[in-house]
CSV table of C-alpha atoms in Angstrom, one decimal:
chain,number,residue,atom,x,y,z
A,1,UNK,CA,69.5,47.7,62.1
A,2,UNK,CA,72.3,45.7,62.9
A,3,UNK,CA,74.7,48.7,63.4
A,4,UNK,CA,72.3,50.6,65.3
A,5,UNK,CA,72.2,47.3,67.6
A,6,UNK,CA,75.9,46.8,68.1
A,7,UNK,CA,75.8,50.9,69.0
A,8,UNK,CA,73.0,50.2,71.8
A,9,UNK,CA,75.0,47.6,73.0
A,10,UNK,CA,78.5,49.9,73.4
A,11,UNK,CA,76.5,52.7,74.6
A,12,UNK,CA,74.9,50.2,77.4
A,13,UNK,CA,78.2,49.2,78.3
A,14,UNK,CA,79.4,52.9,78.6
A,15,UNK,CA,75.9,53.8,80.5
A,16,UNK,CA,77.5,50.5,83.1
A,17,UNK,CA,80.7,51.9,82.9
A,18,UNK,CA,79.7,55.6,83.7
A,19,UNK,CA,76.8,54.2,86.4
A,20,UNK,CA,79.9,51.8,88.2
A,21,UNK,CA,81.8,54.6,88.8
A,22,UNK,CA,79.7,57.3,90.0
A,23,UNK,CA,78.1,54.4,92.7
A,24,UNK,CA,81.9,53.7,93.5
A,25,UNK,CA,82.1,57.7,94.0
A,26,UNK,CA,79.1,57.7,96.1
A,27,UNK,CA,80.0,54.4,98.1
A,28,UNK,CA,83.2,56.1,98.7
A,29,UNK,CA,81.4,59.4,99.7
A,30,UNK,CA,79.5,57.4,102.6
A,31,UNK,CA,82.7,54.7,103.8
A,32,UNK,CA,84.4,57.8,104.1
A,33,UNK,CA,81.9,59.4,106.5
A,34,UNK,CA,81.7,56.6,108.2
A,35,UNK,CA,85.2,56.4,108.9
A,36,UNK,CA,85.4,60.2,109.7
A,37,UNK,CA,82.4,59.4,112.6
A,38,UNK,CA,84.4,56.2,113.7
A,39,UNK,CA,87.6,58.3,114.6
A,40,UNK,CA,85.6,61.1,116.4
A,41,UNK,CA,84.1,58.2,118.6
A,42,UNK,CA,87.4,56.7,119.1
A,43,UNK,CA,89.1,59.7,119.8
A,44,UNK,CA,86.5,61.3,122.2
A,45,UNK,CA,86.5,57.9,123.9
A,46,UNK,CA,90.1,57.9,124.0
A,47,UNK,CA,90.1,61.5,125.3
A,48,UNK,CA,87.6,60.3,128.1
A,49,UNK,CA,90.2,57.4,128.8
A,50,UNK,CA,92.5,59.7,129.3
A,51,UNK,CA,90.8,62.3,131.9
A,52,UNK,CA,89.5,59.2,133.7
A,53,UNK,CA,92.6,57.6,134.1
A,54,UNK,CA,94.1,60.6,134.9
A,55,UNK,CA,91.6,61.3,137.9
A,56,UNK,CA,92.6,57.8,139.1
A,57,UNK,CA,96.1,58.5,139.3
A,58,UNK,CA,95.2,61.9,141.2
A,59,UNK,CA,93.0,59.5,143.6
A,60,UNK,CA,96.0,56.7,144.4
A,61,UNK,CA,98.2,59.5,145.0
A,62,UNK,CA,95.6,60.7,147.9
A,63,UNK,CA,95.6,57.2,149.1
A,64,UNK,CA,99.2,56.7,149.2
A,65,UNK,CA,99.4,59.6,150.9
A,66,UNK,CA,96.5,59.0,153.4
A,67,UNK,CA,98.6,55.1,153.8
A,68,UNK,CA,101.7,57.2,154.4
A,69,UNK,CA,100.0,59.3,157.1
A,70,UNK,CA,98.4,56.2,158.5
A,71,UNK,CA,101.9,54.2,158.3
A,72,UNK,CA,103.6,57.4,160.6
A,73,UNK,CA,100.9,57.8,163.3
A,74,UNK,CA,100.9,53.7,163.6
A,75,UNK,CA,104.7,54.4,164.2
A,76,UNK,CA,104.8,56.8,166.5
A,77,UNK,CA,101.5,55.5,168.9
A,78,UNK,CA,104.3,51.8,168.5
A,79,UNK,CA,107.2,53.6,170.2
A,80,UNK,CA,104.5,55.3,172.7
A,81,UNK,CA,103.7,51.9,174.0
A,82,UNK,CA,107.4,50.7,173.9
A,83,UNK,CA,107.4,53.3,177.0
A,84,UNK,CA,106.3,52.5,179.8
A,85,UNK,CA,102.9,51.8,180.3
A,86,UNK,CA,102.1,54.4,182.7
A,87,UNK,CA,103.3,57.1,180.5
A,88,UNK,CA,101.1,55.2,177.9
A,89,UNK,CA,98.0,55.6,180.1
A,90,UNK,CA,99.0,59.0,181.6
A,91,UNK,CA,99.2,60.3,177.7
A,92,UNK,CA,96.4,58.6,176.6
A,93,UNK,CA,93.7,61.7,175.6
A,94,UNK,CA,96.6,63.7,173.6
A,95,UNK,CA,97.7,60.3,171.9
A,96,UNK,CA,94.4,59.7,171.1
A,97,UNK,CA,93.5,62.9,169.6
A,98,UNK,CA,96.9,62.6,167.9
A,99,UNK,CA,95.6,59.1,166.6
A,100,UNK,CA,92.3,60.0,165.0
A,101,UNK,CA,92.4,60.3,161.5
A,102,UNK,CA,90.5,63.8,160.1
A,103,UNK,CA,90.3,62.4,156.8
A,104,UNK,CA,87.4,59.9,155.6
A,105,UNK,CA,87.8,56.5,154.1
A,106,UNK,CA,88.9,57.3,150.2
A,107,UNK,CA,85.8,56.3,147.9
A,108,UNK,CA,85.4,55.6,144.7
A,109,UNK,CA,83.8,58.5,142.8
A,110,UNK,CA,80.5,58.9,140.9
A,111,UNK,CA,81.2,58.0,137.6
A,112,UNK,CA,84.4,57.2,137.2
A,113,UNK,CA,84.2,54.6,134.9
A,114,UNK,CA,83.9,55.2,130.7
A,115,UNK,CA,80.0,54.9,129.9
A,116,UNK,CA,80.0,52.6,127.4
A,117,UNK,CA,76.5,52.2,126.9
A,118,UNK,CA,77.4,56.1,125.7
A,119,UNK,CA,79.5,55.1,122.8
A,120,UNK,CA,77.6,52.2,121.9
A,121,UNK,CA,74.3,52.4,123.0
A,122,UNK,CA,71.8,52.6,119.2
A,123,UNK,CA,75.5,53.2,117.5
A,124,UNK,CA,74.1,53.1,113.6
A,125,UNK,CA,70.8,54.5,114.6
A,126,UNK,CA,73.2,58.0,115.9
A,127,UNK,CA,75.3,57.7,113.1
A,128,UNK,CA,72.3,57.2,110.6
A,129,UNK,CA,70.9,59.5,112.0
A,130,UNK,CA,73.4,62.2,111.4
A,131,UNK,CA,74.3,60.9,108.1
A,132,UNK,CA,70.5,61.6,107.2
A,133,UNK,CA,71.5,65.2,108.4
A,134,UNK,CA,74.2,65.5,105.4
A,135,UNK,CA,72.0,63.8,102.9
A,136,UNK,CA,70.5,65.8,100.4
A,137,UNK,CA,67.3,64.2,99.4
A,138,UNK,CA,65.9,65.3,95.7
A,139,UNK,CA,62.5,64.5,94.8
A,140,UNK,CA,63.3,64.4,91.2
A,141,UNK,CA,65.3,62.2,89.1
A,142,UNK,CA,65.6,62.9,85.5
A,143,UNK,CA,66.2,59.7,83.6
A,144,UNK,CA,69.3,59.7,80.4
A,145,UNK,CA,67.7,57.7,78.7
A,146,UNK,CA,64.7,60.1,77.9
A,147,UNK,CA,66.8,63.3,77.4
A,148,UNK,CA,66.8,64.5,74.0
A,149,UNK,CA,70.5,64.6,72.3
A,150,UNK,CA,71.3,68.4,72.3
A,151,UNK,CA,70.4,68.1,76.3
A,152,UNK,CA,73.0,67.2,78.7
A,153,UNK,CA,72.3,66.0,82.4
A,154,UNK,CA,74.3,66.7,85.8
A,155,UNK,CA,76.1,63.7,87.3
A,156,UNK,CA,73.7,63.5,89.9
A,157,UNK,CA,70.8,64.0,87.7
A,158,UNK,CA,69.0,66.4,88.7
A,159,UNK,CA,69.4,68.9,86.6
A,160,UNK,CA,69.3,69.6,83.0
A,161,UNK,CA,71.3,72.0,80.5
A,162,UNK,CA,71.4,73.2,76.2
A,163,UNK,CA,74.1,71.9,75.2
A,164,UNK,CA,73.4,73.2,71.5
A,165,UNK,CA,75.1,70.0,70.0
A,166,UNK,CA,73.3,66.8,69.4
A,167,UNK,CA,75.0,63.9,71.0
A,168,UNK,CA,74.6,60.2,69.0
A,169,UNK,CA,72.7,58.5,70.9
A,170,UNK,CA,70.9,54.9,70.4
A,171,UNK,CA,67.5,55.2,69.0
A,172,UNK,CA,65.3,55.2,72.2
A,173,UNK,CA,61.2,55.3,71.6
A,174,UNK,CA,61.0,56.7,75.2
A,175,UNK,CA,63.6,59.4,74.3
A,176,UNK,CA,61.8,62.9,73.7
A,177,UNK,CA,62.8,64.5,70.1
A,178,UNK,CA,64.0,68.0,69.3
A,179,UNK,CA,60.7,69.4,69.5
A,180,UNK,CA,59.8,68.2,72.7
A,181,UNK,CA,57.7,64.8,71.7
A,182,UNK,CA,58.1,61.4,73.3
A,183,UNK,CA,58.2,59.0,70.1
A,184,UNK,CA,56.6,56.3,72.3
């Protein structure tokens, strides 16, 4: 009895052993799709940056060049008045229609800053949500612990196979024998 004990107790240690590492393995599975879905949010945001930044750049250049245009007319309707001021008044409708600006006031457009409540907004609930989408779910667990000897189980155990050789396993009264009977 005493050998079959100190068996149990190094097959328990290898059934801790074996379980540690396939939860590390699993763990792993799911840090690693959660980093994979953190870079595809930082990039796309990035991207975003990037295109919005750019339009900004495309908008000052349309203001410096409206400023420009601005700066020139304000020149020329200067040395105008440095004329005499009957020339000034005499010219007054063609400087004026040369004075009017055709363009409008430059705006600020619709949604040109990043939406962050896009990126953010219920963050784990999206990302849980499309974990769930990768998850297999199985209804059925088969337990090691009941499997006869000469039957081995898949790593996620699910499945069952014959393996045709009996493995030496600690005397279990839940475990099912050879012919199929639960000694319990």
């Amino acid at each position: 009895m005493k050998e079959e004990c100190d068996k149990t107790i190094q097959h328990i240690k290898s059934q801790a052993e074996h379980t540690e590492r396939q939860i590390k393995e699993e763990f792993e599975k799911l840090h690693q799709f959660l980093r994979d879905e953190e870079e595809a949010t930082v990039t796309a945001l990035r991207e975003e940056e990037e295109q919005k930044k750019q339009r900004m750049k495309e908008k000052l250049e349309e203001i410096n060049t409206h400023i420009s245009a601005l700066s020139h007319t304000l020149r020329d309707m200067e040395e105008m008045m440095k004329d005499n001021d009957v020339s000034f008044l005499k010219n007054y409708k063609v400087t004026m229609e040369r004075v009017q600006i055709s363009q409008p006031d430059p705006r600020m457009s619709s949604g040109a800053l990043i939406p962050v409540s896009r990126y953010l907004g219920n963050l784990p609930f999206r990302v849980g949500k499309k974990m769930l989408e990768t998850v297999q779910h199985t209804p059925l667990t088969l337990d090691p612990n009941t499997a006869a000897p000469h039957l081995t189980l898949s790593a996620d155990l699910t499945s069952v196979s014959f393996s045709g050789v009996d493995k030496t396993l600690p005397d279990n009264p839940e475990r099912i024998d050879k012919e199929g009977r639960c000694l319990l």
